[in-house]
Structure formats: structure tokens, C-alpha cells
Short mmCIF file of C-alpha atoms in Angstrom, two decimals:
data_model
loop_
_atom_site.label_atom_id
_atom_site.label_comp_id
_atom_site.label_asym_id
_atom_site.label_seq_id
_atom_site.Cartn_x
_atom_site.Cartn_y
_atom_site.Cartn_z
CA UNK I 1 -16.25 -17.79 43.48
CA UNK I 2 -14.66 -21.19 43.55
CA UNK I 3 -16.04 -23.28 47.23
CA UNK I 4 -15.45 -26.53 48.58
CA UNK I 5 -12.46 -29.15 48.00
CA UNK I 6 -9.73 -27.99 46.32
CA UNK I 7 -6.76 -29.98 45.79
CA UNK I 8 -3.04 -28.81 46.31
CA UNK I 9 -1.94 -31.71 44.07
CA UNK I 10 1.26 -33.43 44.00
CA UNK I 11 3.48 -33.71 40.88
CA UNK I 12 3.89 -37.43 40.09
CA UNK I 13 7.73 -37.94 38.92
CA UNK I 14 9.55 -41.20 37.92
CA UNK I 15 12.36 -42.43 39.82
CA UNK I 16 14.58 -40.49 37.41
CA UNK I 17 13.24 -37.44 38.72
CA UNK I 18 11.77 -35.94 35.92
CA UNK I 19 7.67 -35.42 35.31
CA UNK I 20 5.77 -38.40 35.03
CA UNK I 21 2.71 -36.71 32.65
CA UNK I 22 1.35 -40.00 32.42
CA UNK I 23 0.84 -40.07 35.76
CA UNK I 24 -0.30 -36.67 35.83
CA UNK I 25 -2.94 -37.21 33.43
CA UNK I 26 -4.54 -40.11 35.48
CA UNK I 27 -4.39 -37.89 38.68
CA UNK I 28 -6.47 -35.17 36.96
CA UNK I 29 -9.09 -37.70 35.44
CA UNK I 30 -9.21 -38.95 39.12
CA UNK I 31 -9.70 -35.70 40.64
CA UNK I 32 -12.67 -35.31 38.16
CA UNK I 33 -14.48 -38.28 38.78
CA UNK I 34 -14.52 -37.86 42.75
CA UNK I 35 -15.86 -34.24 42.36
CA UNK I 36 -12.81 -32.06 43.44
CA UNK I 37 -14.04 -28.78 43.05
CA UNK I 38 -10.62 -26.98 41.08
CA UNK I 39 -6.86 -27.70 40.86
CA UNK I 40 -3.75 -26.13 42.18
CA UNK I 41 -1.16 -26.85 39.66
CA UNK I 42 2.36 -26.34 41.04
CA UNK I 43 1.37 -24.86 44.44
CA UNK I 44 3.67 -25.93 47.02
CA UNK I 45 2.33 -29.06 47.81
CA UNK I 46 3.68 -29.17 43.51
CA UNK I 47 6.76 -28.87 44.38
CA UNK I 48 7.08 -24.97 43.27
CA UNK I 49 10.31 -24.55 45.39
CA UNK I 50 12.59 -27.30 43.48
CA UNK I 51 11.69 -27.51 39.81
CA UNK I 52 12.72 -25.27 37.31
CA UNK I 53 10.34 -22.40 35.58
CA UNK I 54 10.44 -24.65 32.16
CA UNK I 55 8.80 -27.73 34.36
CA UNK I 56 6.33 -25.63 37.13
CA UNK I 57 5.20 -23.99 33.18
CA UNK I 58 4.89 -27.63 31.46
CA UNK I 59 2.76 -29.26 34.36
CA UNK I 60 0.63 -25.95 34.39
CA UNK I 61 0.19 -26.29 30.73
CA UNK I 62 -0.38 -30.05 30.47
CA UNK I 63 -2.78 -29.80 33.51
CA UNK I 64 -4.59 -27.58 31.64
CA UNK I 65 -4.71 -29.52 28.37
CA UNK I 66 -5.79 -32.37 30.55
CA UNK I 67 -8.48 -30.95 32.34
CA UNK I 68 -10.23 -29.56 29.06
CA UNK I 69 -12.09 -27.03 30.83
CA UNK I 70 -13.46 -29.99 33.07
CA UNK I 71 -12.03 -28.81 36.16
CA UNK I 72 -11.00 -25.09 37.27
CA UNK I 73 -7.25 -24.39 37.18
CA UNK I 74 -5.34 -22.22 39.38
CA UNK I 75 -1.66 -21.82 38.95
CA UNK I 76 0.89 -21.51 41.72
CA UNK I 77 2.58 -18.66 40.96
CA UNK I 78 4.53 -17.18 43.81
CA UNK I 79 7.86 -16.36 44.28
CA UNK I 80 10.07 -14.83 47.15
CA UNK I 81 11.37 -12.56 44.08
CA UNK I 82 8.74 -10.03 43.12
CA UNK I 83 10.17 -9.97 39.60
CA UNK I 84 10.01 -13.85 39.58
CA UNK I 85 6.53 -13.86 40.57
CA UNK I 86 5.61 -11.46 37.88
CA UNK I 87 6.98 -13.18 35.56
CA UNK I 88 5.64 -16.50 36.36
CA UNK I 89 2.02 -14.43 36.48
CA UNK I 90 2.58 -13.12 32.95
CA UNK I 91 3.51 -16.15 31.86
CA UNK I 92 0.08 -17.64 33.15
CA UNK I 93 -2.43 -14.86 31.51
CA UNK I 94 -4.49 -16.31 29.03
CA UNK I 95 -3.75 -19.97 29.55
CA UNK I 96 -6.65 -20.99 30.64
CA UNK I 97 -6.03 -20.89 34.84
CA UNK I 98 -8.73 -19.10 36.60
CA UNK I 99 -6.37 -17.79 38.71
CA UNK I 100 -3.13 -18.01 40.47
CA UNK I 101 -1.85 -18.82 44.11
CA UNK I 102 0.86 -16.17 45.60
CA UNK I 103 2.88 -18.08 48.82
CA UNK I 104 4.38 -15.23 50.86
CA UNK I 105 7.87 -14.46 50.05
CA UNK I 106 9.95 -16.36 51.99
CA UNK I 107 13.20 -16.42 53.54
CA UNK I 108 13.16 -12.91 53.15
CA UNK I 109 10.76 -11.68 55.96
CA UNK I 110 9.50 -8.60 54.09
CA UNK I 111 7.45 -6.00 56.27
CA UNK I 112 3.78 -5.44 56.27
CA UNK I 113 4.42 -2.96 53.73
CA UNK I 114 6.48 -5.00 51.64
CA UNK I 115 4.12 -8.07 51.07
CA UNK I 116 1.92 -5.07 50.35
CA UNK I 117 4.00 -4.00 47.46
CA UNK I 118 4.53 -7.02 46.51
CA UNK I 119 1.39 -8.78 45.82
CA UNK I 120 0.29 -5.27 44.34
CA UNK I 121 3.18 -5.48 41.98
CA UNK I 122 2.26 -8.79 41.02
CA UNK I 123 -1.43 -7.77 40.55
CA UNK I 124 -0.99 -4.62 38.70
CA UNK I 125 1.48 -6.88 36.21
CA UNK I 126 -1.87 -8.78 34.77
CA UNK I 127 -5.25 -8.97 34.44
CA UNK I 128 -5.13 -12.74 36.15
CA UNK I 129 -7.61 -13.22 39.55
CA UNK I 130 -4.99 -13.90 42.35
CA UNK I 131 -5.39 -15.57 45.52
CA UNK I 132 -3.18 -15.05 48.46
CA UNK I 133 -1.25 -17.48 50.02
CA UNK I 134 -0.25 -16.93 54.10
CA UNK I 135 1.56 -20.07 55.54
CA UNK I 136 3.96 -18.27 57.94
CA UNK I 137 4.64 -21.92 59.55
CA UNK I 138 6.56 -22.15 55.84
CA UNK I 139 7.47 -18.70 55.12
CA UNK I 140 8.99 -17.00 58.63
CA UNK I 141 6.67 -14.50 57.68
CA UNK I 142 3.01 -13.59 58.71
CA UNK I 143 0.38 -11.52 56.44
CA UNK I 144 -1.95 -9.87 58.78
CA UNK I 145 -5.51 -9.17 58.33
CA UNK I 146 -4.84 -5.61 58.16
CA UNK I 147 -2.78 -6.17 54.91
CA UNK I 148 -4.97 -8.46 53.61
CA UNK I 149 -7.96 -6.02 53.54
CA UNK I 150 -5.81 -3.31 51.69
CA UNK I 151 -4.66 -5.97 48.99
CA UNK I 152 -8.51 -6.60 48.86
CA UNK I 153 -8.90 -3.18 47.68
CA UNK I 154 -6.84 -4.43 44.47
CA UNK I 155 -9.78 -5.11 42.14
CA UNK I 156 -7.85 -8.48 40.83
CA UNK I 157 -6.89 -9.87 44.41
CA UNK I 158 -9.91 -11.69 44.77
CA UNK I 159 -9.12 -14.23 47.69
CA UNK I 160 -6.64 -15.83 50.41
CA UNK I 161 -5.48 -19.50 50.94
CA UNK I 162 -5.18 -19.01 55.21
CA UNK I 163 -2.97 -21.19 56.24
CA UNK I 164 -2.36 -20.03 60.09
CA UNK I 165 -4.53 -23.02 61.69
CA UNK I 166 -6.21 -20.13 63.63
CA UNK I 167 -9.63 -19.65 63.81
CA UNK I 168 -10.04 -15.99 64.91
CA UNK I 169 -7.71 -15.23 62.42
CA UNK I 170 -11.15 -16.08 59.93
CA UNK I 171 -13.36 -14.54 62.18
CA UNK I 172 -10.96 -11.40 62.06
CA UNK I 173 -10.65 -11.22 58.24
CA UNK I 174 -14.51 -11.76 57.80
CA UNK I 175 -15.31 -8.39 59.98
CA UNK I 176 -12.61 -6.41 57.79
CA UNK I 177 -12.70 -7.83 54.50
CA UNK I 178 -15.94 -7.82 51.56
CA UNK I 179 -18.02 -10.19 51.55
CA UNK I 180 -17.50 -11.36 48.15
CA UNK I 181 -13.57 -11.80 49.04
CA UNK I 182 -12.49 -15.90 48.94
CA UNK I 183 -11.65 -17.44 52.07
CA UNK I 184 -10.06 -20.21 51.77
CA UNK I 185 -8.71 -22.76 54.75
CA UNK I 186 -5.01 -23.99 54.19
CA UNK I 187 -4.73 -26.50 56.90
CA UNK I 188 -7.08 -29.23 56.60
CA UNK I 189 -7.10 -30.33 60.28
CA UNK I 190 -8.97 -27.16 60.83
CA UNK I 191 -10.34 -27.24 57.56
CA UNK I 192 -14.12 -28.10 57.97
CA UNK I 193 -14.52 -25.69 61.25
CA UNK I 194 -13.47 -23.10 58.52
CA UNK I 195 -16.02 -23.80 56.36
CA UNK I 196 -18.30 -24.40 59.06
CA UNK I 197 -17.54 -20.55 60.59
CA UNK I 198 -18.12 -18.67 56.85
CA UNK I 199 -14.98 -19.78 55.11
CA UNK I 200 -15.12 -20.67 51.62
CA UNK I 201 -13.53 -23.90 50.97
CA UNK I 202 -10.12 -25.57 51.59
CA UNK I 203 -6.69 -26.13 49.71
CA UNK I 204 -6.28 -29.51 50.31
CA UNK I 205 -3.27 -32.31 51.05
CA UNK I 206 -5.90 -34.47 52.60
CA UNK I 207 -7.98 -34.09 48.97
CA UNK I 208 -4.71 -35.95 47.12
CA UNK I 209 -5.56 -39.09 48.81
CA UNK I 210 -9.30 -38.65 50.03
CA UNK I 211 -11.18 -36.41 47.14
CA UNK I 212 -14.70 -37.73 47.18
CA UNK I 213 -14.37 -37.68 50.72
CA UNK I 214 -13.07 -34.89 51.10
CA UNK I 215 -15.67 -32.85 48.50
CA UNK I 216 -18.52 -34.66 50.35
CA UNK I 217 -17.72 -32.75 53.80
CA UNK I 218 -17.00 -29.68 52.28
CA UNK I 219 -20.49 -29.88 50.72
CA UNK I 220 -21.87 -30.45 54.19
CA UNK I 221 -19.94 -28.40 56.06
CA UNK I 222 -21.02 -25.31 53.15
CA UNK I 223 -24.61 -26.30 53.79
CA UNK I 224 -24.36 -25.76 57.46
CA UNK I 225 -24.87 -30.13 57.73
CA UNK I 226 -22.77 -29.61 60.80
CA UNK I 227 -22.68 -33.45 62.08
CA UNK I 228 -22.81 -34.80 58.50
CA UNK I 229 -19.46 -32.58 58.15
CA UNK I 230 -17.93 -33.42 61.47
CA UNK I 231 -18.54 -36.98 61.16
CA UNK I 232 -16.42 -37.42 57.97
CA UNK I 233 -14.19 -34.96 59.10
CA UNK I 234 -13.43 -37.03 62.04
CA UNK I 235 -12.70 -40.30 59.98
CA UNK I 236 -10.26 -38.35 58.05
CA UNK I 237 -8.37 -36.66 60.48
CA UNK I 238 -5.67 -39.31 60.90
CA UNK I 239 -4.57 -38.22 57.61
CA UNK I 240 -4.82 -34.71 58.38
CA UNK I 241 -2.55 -35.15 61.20
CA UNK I 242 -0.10 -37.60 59.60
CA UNK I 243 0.37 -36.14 56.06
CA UNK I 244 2.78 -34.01 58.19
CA UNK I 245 4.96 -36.44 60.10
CA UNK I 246 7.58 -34.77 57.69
CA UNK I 247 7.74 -31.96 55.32
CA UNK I 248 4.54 -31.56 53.17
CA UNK I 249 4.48 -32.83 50.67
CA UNK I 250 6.87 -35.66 51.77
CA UNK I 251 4.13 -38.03 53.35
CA UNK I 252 1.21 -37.05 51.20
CA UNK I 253 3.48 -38.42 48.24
CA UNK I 254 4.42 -41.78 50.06
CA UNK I 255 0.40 -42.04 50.72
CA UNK I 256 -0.24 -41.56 46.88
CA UNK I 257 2.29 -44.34 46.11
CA UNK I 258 0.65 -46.76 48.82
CA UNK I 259 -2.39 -46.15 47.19
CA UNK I 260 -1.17 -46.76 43.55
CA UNK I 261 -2.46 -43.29 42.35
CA UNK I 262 1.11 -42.36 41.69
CA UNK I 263 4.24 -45.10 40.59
CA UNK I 264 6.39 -43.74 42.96
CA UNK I 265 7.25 -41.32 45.78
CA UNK I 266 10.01 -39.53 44.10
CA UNK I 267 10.97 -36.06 44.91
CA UNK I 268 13.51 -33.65 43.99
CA UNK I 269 16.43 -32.92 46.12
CA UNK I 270 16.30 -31.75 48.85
CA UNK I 271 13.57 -33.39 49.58
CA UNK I 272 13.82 -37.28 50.22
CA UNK I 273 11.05 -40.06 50.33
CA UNK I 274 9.48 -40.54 53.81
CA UNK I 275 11.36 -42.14 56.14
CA UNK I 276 11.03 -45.96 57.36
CA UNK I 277 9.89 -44.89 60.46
CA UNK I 278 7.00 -43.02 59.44
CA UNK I 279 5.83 -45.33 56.96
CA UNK I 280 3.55 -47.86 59.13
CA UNK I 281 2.05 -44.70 60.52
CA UNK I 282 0.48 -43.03 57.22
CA UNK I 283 0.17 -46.58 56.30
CA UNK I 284 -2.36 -47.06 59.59
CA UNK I 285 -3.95 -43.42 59.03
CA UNK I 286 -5.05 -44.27 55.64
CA UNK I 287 -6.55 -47.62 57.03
CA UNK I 288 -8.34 -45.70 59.71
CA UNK I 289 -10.09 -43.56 57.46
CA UNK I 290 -10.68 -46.15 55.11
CA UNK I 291 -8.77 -45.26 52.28
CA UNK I 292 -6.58 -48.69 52.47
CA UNK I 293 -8.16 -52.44 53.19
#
């Protein structure tokens, strides 16, 4: 089981709009060096929504090729189309991603029964690990516990990125779910009090701009180090809170810019760079968590 910081990273593009791999390449090497525990390659935070199946594959594969079996790989993989999804899953097998990250179909608003079939579907399409994804802030639609538990049942569904902000949620899917099942926090302003209650680790914005900081907590927060955990929790939370001013991953690619780990803050339409307004904000939050002079 993969614990501790994992990054939801960003997909660095030049002010074309098209991939900047360079750029890519240097983000991987960074995430390395400050300890983040694994990749998300093309998760949403990537992206997933606006570029087309021949990029989300080519920053997969180059992320791969990058990493060299430095740094664990999952691939976002997820699709409001169940077909789409599988074949983005099939697609994956065998490339070298330990697993791959299924949002919740969305705009849709399938039933209990349909996410159900769906993530089953996708499952029983490959041999690939597969961790849920529940965001319903994103989706419009909510995967409960109860559903979770009976994917869990599907000997490839091995884990969930939780995403609700809600703590009893956790506590609800740790009564009902095995214990070897991956738990994984999907809103870092609750985050360490995830980890902290029995959750395995987080999917990360915050980890794009703070990963040794961010990998440091989650070790502490793991290891029960409650006020070790809290303390660097607390410097971070300004960027917790403001990496969502606007649409993630709007700030948190304005942040990387500031901070030179990208060339720019380009994304694709219909997405658009921060606005003005925001920017002396993130600019302040990185400052107070001491990620800016």
C-alpha cells in the first residue's frame, strides 16, 4: 500500500498551450528529491477534463519514462463514459503505473447502482489496481460508503481518494471496509486529521508547491507525531485554503509559476489563468508558509 504525500500534479504547458515535457521532466525530478511518496499523472488536478486522449496518454507515458521506476505512478483514468474509462484503463495495463485513479462520473449523476457498475466494469476490463475517486463537490454526485465497501469486494479495487472534507465519512468507511483497503484524503485542509484518524495518506494540491513539507507531516501525522503534524500542518494551511480561491487547479498553477517550478500558468480553455484579484492573495499564502521570501 502506497502512504503519505502524494501529489495530484499539474501539467506544465507553454503559452501555446501545448505540453511543456521539459517542464514536466524537472517537476518529476523535483518531486523526487523532496520525498513525494507517488505521482498522479493526469488526475484532475492534470487537467484530465480538457486535453485530448493522445496528450492525458503522452504525459502518462513520459512521466513514466521520467520517473524510471524512481517514483510510483498512478494514472488518472476516469471518465464520465464507462466505455471511455475502460479504454483509457486498457490503455494503461502494463505501462508501468501502479495503478489508476477513477473520478466519479460526472455530469451524469448515475445512481448508487450505477457507479457500482461502473467502476466494476472498469475493474473487470484489466488486471490494473484501481483507486476510487469521490469528489461530489466536482462531480454532482456522491459515492457512499455503502458502495464503496461492495466495490471493495472487487479483488482489483484496492483503495479510495475521499474527497468529501468529512471526517465521519473516514470513520464510517473504516468500520465497513478491510483493513488492508487504501484510504486516501482528497482535500488537504483536512488532510493531516485524516491521516491522524487511520487514513492512509493524501492526494495532494498543497504537495505541487510544498512537497518536502508536505511528505514531512504526513510522516508525522502516520507515526501518530500528533503536534509535530499539526504544527506544519498549520503553517501550510494558507495554501490549503487559497489554492481554491478559483477552480483547482487554476491557483495551484499560478503558485507553481510564482515559484518558477513551472514557465507559465497556462491552461486550456475553459479554464483561464487566475485572476488579478486573487493573485496578491496566493502570493501572501505562499509567504506565510514560507514557500516565497
Amino acid at each position: 500500500m502506497l502512504t503519505g504525500s502524494i501529489v495530484a500534479l499539474v501539467t506544465p504547458m507553454d503559452e501555446t498551450g501545448e505540453i511543456d515535457f521539459i517542464a514536466l521532466k524537472e517537476l518529476v525530478e523535483f518531486h523526487i528529491k523532496s520525498k513525494t511518496a507517488a505521482i498522479v499523472a493526469m488526475g484532475t488536478t492534470g487537467e484530465s477534463a480538457t486535453v485530448s486522449v493522445d496528450d492525458h496518454v503522452k504525459v502518462v507515458e513520459r512521466i513514466i519514462s521520467f520517473a524510471a521506476g524512481r517514483i510510483p505512478v498512478i494514472a488518472g483514468n476516469g471518465a464520465n463514459s464507462t466505455s471511455e474509462a475502460i479504454a483509457l484503463s486498457k490503455l494503461f495495463t502494463n505501462s508501468g503505473i501502479v495503478a489508476g485513479l477513477n473520478v466519479t462520473p460526472y455530469y451524469n449523476k448515475p445512481t448508487q447502482e450505477g457507479l457500482y457498475q461502473h467502476f466494476k466494469a472498469i475493474a473487470e476490463s484489466s488486471e490494473l489496481p484501481q483507486i476510487l475517486y469521490n469528489v461530489p463537490g466536482r462531480t454532482a454526485v456522491d459515492m457512499l460508503p455503502e458502495t464503496v465497501a461492495r466495490l471493495a469486494e472487487i479483488p482489483n479495487i484496492i483503495g479510495i481518494k475521499e474527497a468529501t472534507g468529512d471526517l465521519e465519512r473516514l470513520a464510517h468507511l473504516k468500520a465497513i471496509l478491510p483493513a488492508d483497503f487504501a484510504l486516501y484524503s482528497g482535500d488537504d485542509e483536512t488532510g493531516c486529521d485524516f491521516m491522524l484518524q487511520g487514513g492512509h495518506g493524501v492526494i495532494s494540491v498543497t504537495t505541487n508547491v510544498a512537497p518536502a513539507e508536505m511528505a514531512t507531516m504526513c510522516e508525522f501525522a502516520l507515526n501518530g507525531e500528533k503536534e509535530k503534524a499539526k504544527a506544519i500542518d498549520s503553517q501550510l494551511l494558507p495554501v490549503h485554503t487559497n489554492l481554491f480561491l478559483e477552480a483547482n487547479p487554476i491557483p495551484v498553477k499560478w503558485a507553481c509559476a510564482e515559484l518558477g517550478l513551472i514557465p507559465t500558468p497556462k491552461l486550456r480553455l475553459p479554464l483561464t489563468t487566475l485572476s488579478e484579484q486573487y493573485h496578491q492573495s496566493v502570493r501572501d499564502a505562499l509567504i506565510e508558509a514560507k514557500l516565497l521570501p
